[in-house]
Amino acid sequence: MIPELVRTWVAGWAVSRRTPQPLEKPWGLYLDIGNPAQLGRHVLPEAGEFAVRAAAEAVTVPNTWITVPMEPGDVAPWLPGGWVADEDESGHLMATDLRTTNPVAPDGYEASSEEVRDGVLYLQVRDVAGELAAKGQMALLGEAVVVDRVVTEPAHRRRGLGGFVMRTLADRAVARGATLGVLGATDEGRALYETLGWKRHSALADCIYRPR
């Protein structure tokens, strides 16, 4: 199940972030990102020493990443020189069976914008003054969606907006025929998503090529 979830997450991430579609590699997938801090990312659907070493040995450009569905501390011994398994960047692969909950915005807020562009649904929540308080987006992949970039602005935290965004996105996904939600979470995000019924299926270890 994890390899399929990883592939769904990668496909949706590429749509959400508007990067080129993933390229197939012998060890998995490659995303051409083009960010100075992350030029590209190899994503391995399955954890395995041979695949990790093969992907790492194919990299010659600094700030290229490898993401593996395992704990950072477990993948670190497999990495050649110049590579770091970055605990701070690593996250969690999560998924849920989507369901409709008809969420209501917290008092003083409303979902002010919802639009679909290039296969991505964008949602914003604003306060009564029109200030952006929270937002999120999801890539629409037919029966699956990949939730991404869920953010609550600092001045509006601890008011239930993150949960409202997640539930609203889930409702919109179900309305479009989706049954599965997938995302990559930070530690903070994981805590929220688990309260909403999302399940952690694996760690996502991020390894970065940083030769000296």
mmCIF file of C-alpha atoms in Angstrom:
data_model
loop_
_atom_site.group_PDB
_atom_site.id
_atom_site.type_symbol
_atom_site.label_atom_id
_atom_site.label_comp_id
_atom_site.label_asym_id
_atom_site.label_seq_id
_atom_site.Cartn_x
_atom_site.Cartn_y
_atom_site.Cartn_z
ATOM 1 C CA MET A 1 0.000 0.000 0.000
ATOM 2 C CA ILE A 2 2.806 2.436 0.860
ATOM 3 C CA PRO A 3 4.343 2.420 -2.659
ATOM 4 C CA GLU A 4 0.962 3.334 -4.170
ATOM 5 C CA LEU A 5 0.438 6.115 -1.629
ATOM 6 C CA VAL A 6 3.909 7.485 -2.330
ATOM 7 C CA ARG A 7 3.252 7.550 -6.057
ATOM 8 C CA THR A 8 -0.092 9.282 -5.521
ATOM 9 C CA TRP A 9 1.547 11.851 -3.245
ATOM 10 C CA VAL A 10 4.299 12.569 -5.794
ATOM 11 C CA ALA A 11 1.840 12.921 -8.667
ATOM 12 C CA GLY A 12 -0.338 15.304 -6.687
ATOM 13 C CA TRP A 13 2.605 17.277 -5.322
ATOM 14 C CA ALA A 14 3.809 17.910 -8.868
ATOM 15 C CA VAL A 15 0.361 19.139 -9.918
ATOM 16 C CA SER A 16 -0.032 21.289 -6.811
ATOM 17 C CA ARG A 17 3.427 22.864 -7.095
ATOM 18 C CA ARG A 18 3.265 23.153 -10.874
ATOM 19 C CA THR A 19 6.484 21.274 -11.495
ATOM 20 C CA PRO A 20 7.019 19.004 -14.502
ATOM 21 C CA GLN A 21 5.449 15.583 -14.145
ATOM 22 C CA PRO A 22 7.611 13.001 -12.332
ATOM 23 C CA LEU A 23 10.083 11.035 -14.406
ATOM 24 C CA GLU A 24 10.436 7.292 -13.931
ATOM 25 C CA LYS A 25 13.855 6.147 -12.721
ATOM 26 C CA PRO A 26 15.116 2.617 -11.961
ATOM 27 C CA TRP A 27 14.760 3.348 -8.230
ATOM 28 C CA GLY A 28 11.537 5.346 -8.363
ATOM 29 C CA LEU A 29 10.553 8.864 -9.449
ATOM 30 C CA TYR A 30 12.330 12.146 -10.054
ATOM 31 C CA LEU A 31 10.866 15.643 -9.696
ATOM 32 C CA ASP A 32 12.585 18.544 -11.452
ATOM 33 C CA ILE A 33 11.929 21.368 -8.987
ATOM 34 C CA GLY A 34 14.440 24.059 -9.908
ATOM 35 C CA ASN A 35 14.530 25.753 -6.502
ATOM 36 C CA PRO A 36 18.050 26.784 -5.388
ATOM 37 C CA ALA A 37 17.472 25.009 -2.078
ATOM 38 C CA GLN A 38 16.021 21.953 -3.827
ATOM 39 C CA LEU A 39 16.994 21.542 -7.443
ATOM 40 C CA GLY A 40 15.386 18.142 -7.771
ATOM 41 C CA ARG A 41 13.990 15.325 -5.688
ATOM 42 C CA HIS A 42 14.239 11.572 -6.142
ATOM 43 C CA VAL A 43 11.324 9.817 -4.450
ATOM 44 C CA LEU A 44 11.567 6.110 -3.733
ATOM 45 C CA PRO A 45 8.195 4.349 -3.427
ATOM 46 C CA GLU A 46 9.812 1.535 -1.450
ATOM 47 C CA ALA A 47 12.481 1.617 1.237
ATOM 48 C CA GLY A 48 15.536 -0.446 0.333
ATOM 49 C CA GLU A 49 19.296 -0.118 0.612
ATOM 50 C CA PHE A 50 19.990 -0.897 -3.042
ATOM 51 C CA ALA A 51 17.531 1.720 -4.300
ATOM 52 C CA VAL A 52 18.805 4.378 -1.883
ATOM 53 C CA ARG A 53 22.425 3.784 -2.855
ATOM 54 C CA ALA A 54 21.595 3.730 -6.580
ATOM 55 C CA ALA A 55 19.701 7.021 -6.362
ATOM 56 C CA ALA A 56 22.417 8.678 -4.289
ATOM 57 C CA GLU A 57 25.211 7.552 -6.580
ATOM 58 C CA ALA A 58 23.384 9.021 -9.581
ATOM 59 C CA VAL A 59 23.421 12.501 -8.021
ATOM 60 C CA THR A 60 26.242 14.926 -8.786
ATOM 61 C CA VAL A 61 24.547 18.274 -8.156
ATOM 62 C CA PRO A 62 24.326 19.707 -4.602
ATOM 63 C CA ASN A 63 20.887 20.442 -3.122
ATOM 64 C CA THR A 64 19.383 17.418 -4.794
ATOM 65 C CA TRP A 65 17.086 15.509 -2.444
ATOM 66 C CA ILE A 66 16.054 11.899 -1.959
ATOM 67 C CA THR A 67 12.802 11.090 -0.145
ATOM 68 C CA VAL A 68 12.333 7.567 1.226
ATOM 69 C CA PRO A 69 9.353 6.103 3.134
ATOM 70 C CA MET A 70 11.342 5.278 6.276
ATOM 71 C CA GLU A 71 12.806 6.921 9.366
ATOM 72 C CA PRO A 72 15.731 9.320 8.732
ATOM 73 C CA GLY A 73 17.917 7.510 11.244
ATOM 74 C CA ASP A 74 17.375 4.204 9.455
ATOM 75 C CA VAL A 75 18.301 5.483 6.003
ATOM 76 C CA ALA A 76 21.381 7.454 7.139
ATOM 77 C CA PRO A 77 23.773 4.443 7.203
ATOM 78 C CA TRP A 78 23.018 3.735 3.543
ATOM 79 C CA LEU A 79 24.022 7.201 2.319
ATOM 80 C CA PRO A 80 27.426 7.818 0.758
ATOM 81 C CA GLY A 81 29.641 10.761 1.683
ATOM 82 C CA GLY A 82 28.203 14.216 1.183
ATOM 83 C CA TRP A 83 24.656 13.187 2.051
ATOM 84 C CA VAL A 84 22.657 14.179 5.128
ATOM 85 C CA ALA A 85 19.429 12.592 6.376
ATOM 86 C CA ASP A 86 17.782 15.807 7.530
ATOM 87 C CA GLU A 87 15.560 15.255 10.579
ATOM 88 C CA ASP A 88 14.094 18.768 10.359
ATOM 89 C CA GLU A 89 12.980 18.430 6.737
ATOM 90 C CA SER A 90 11.607 14.906 7.064
ATOM 91 C CA GLY A 91 7.892 14.326 7.491
ATOM 92 C CA HIS A 92 5.065 11.821 7.438
ATOM 93 C CA LEU A 93 3.061 10.097 4.708
ATOM 94 C CA MET A 94 -0.616 10.230 5.654
ATOM 95 C CA ALA A 95 -3.891 9.190 4.063
ATOM 96 C CA THR A 96 -7.593 8.950 4.823
ATOM 97 C CA ASP A 97 -10.830 7.666 3.377
ATOM 98 C CA LEU A 98 -12.627 10.888 2.519
ATOM 99 C CA ARG A 99 -16.052 11.680 3.921
ATOM 100 C CA THR A 100 -18.403 14.632 3.982
ATOM 101 C CA THR A 101 -18.720 16.484 7.310
ATOM 102 C CA ASN A 102 -20.338 19.806 6.302
ATOM 103 C CA PRO A 103 -17.983 21.948 8.408
ATOM 104 C CA VAL A 104 -18.987 25.358 9.705
ATOM 105 C CA ALA A 105 -16.448 28.173 9.829
ATOM 106 C CA PRO A 106 -15.498 29.441 13.299
ATOM 107 C CA ASP A 107 -17.239 32.642 14.349
ATOM 108 C CA GLY A 108 -15.890 35.664 12.517
ATOM 109 C CA TYR A 109 -14.563 33.729 9.539
ATOM 110 C CA GLU A 110 -15.791 32.426 6.225
ATOM 111 C CA ALA A 111 -14.457 30.490 3.280
ATOM 112 C CA SER A 112 -14.056 33.419 0.930
ATOM 113 C CA SER A 113 -12.502 31.930 -2.156
ATOM 114 C CA GLU A 114 -12.636 28.572 -3.882
ATOM 115 C CA GLU A 115 -11.411 28.054 -7.395
ATOM 116 C CA VAL A 116 -9.885 25.357 -9.546
ATOM 117 C CA ARG A 117 -6.916 26.139 -11.750
ATOM 118 C CA ASP A 118 -4.921 23.547 -13.682
ATOM 119 C CA GLY A 119 -6.235 20.657 -11.617
ATOM 120 C CA VAL A 120 -5.739 22.341 -8.234
ATOM 121 C CA LEU A 121 -8.518 23.548 -5.944
ATOM 122 C CA TYR A 122 -7.548 26.573 -3.854
ATOM 123 C CA LEU A 123 -9.386 27.523 -0.669
ATOM 124 C CA GLN A 124 -9.002 30.683 1.410
ATOM 125 C CA VAL A 125 -10.535 31.679 4.738
ATOM 126 C CA ARG A 126 -10.817 35.350 5.673
ATOM 127 C CA ASP A 127 -11.944 37.243 8.747
ATOM 128 C CA VAL A 128 -14.653 39.896 8.834
ATOM 129 C CA ALA A 129 -12.128 42.568 7.832
ATOM 130 C CA GLY A 130 -11.185 40.587 4.743
ATOM 131 C CA GLU A 131 -7.777 39.570 6.063
ATOM 132 C CA LEU A 132 -6.454 36.204 4.957
ATOM 133 C CA ALA A 133 -6.535 33.901 7.993
ATOM 134 C CA ALA A 134 -5.955 30.425 6.563
ATOM 135 C CA LYS A 135 -5.636 28.631 3.265
ATOM 136 C CA GLY A 136 -5.077 25.269 1.670
ATOM 137 C CA GLN A 137 -5.104 23.566 -1.688
ATOM 138 C CA MET A 138 -5.411 20.115 -3.174
ATOM 139 C CA ALA A 139 -4.505 18.461 -6.436
ATOM 140 C CA LEU A 140 -7.410 16.632 -8.051
ATOM 141 C CA LEU A 141 -6.383 13.189 -9.346
ATOM 142 C CA GLY A 142 -9.726 11.558 -10.020
ATOM 143 C CA GLU A 143 -10.499 9.151 -7.178
ATOM 144 C CA ALA A 144 -7.659 10.623 -5.098
ATOM 145 C CA VAL A 145 -6.676 14.098 -3.981
ATOM 146 C CA VAL A 146 -3.394 15.329 -2.541
ATOM 147 C CA VAL A 147 -3.765 18.048 0.089
ATOM 148 C CA ASP A 148 -0.999 20.630 0.180
ATOM 149 C CA ARG A 149 0.063 23.965 1.680
ATOM 150 C CA VAL A 150 -2.452 24.125 4.511
ATOM 151 C CA VAL A 151 -1.450 27.223 6.488
ATOM 152 C CA THR A 152 -3.013 29.259 9.275
ATOM 153 C CA GLU A 153 -1.610 32.740 9.731
ATOM 154 C CA PRO A 154 0.023 33.298 13.149
ATOM 155 C CA ALA A 155 -2.545 35.855 14.330
ATOM 156 C CA HIS A 156 -5.385 33.421 13.675
ATOM 157 C CA ARG A 157 -4.060 30.169 15.123
ATOM 158 C CA ARG A 158 -5.741 28.017 17.772
ATOM 159 C CA ARG A 159 -9.208 28.911 16.520
ATOM 160 C CA GLY A 160 -10.000 25.745 14.586
ATOM 161 C CA LEU A 161 -9.201 27.154 11.158
ATOM 162 C CA GLY A 162 -6.807 24.373 10.170
ATOM 163 C CA GLY A 163 -9.439 21.747 10.843
ATOM 164 C CA PHE A 164 -12.042 23.790 9.001
ATOM 165 C CA VAL A 165 -9.796 24.054 5.932
ATOM 166 C CA MET A 166 -9.087 20.311 5.958
ATOM 167 C CA ARG A 167 -12.739 19.349 6.354
ATOM 168 C CA THR A 168 -13.841 21.804 3.683
ATOM 169 C CA LEU A 169 -11.278 20.470 1.234
ATOM 170 C CA ALA A 170 -12.453 16.925 2.004
ATOM 171 C CA ASP A 171 -16.062 17.906 1.315
ATOM 172 C CA ARG A 172 -15.090 19.476 -1.995
ATOM 173 C CA ALA A 173 -13.091 16.377 -2.924
ATOM 174 C CA VAL A 174 -15.992 14.035 -2.183
ATOM 175 C CA ALA A 175 -18.290 16.251 -4.246
ATOM 176 C CA ARG A 176 -15.933 15.683 -7.168
ATOM 177 C CA GLY A 177 -15.964 11.912 -6.773
ATOM 178 C CA ALA A 178 -12.752 11.417 -4.793
ATOM 179 C CA THR A 179 -12.554 8.746 -2.098
ATOM 180 C CA LEU A 180 -8.901 8.903 -0.991
ATOM 181 C CA GLY A 181 -6.921 11.769 0.490
ATOM 182 C CA VAL A 182 -3.113 11.729 0.679
ATOM 183 C CA LEU A 183 -0.601 14.234 2.025
ATOM 184 C CA GLY A 184 2.917 14.714 3.315
ATOM 185 C CA ALA A 185 2.844 16.247 6.794
ATOM 186 C CA THR A 186 5.217 18.040 9.119
ATOM 187 C CA ASP A 187 5.266 17.034 12.794
ATOM 188 C CA GLU A 188 2.918 19.900 13.617
ATOM 189 C CA GLY A 189 0.598 19.076 10.748
ATOM 190 C CA ARG A 190 0.519 15.400 11.686
ATOM 191 C CA ALA A 191 -0.870 16.245 15.124
ATOM 192 C CA LEU A 192 -3.761 18.151 13.550
ATOM 193 C CA TYR A 193 -4.495 15.652 10.806
ATOM 194 C CA GLU A 194 -4.643 12.700 13.192
ATOM 195 C CA THR A 195 -7.417 14.444 15.124
ATOM 196 C CA LEU A 196 -9.332 14.584 11.836
ATOM 197 C CA GLY A 197 -9.011 10.864 11.153
ATOM 198 C CA TRP A 198 -5.946 10.831 8.938
ATOM 199 C CA LYS A 199 -3.590 7.864 9.426
ATOM 200 C CA ARG A 200 0.200 7.956 9.322
ATOM 201 C CA HIS A 201 1.437 5.177 7.041
ATOM 202 C CA SER A 202 5.148 5.917 7.043
ATOM 203 C CA ALA A 203 7.837 8.413 7.818
ATOM 204 C CA LEU A 204 9.173 10.374 4.855
ATOM 205 C CA ALA A 205 12.929 10.727 5.266
ATOM 206 C CA ASP A 206 14.415 13.642 3.339
ATOM 207 C CA CYS A 207 18.069 13.195 2.427
ATOM 208 C CA ILE A 208 20.015 16.105 0.933
ATOM 209 C CA TYR A 209 23.270 16.119 -1.010
ATOM 210 C CA ARG A 210 25.476 18.723 0.670
ATOM 211 C CA PRO A 211 29.083 17.978 -0.230
ATOM 212 C CA ARG A 212 31.710 20.134 1.425
#
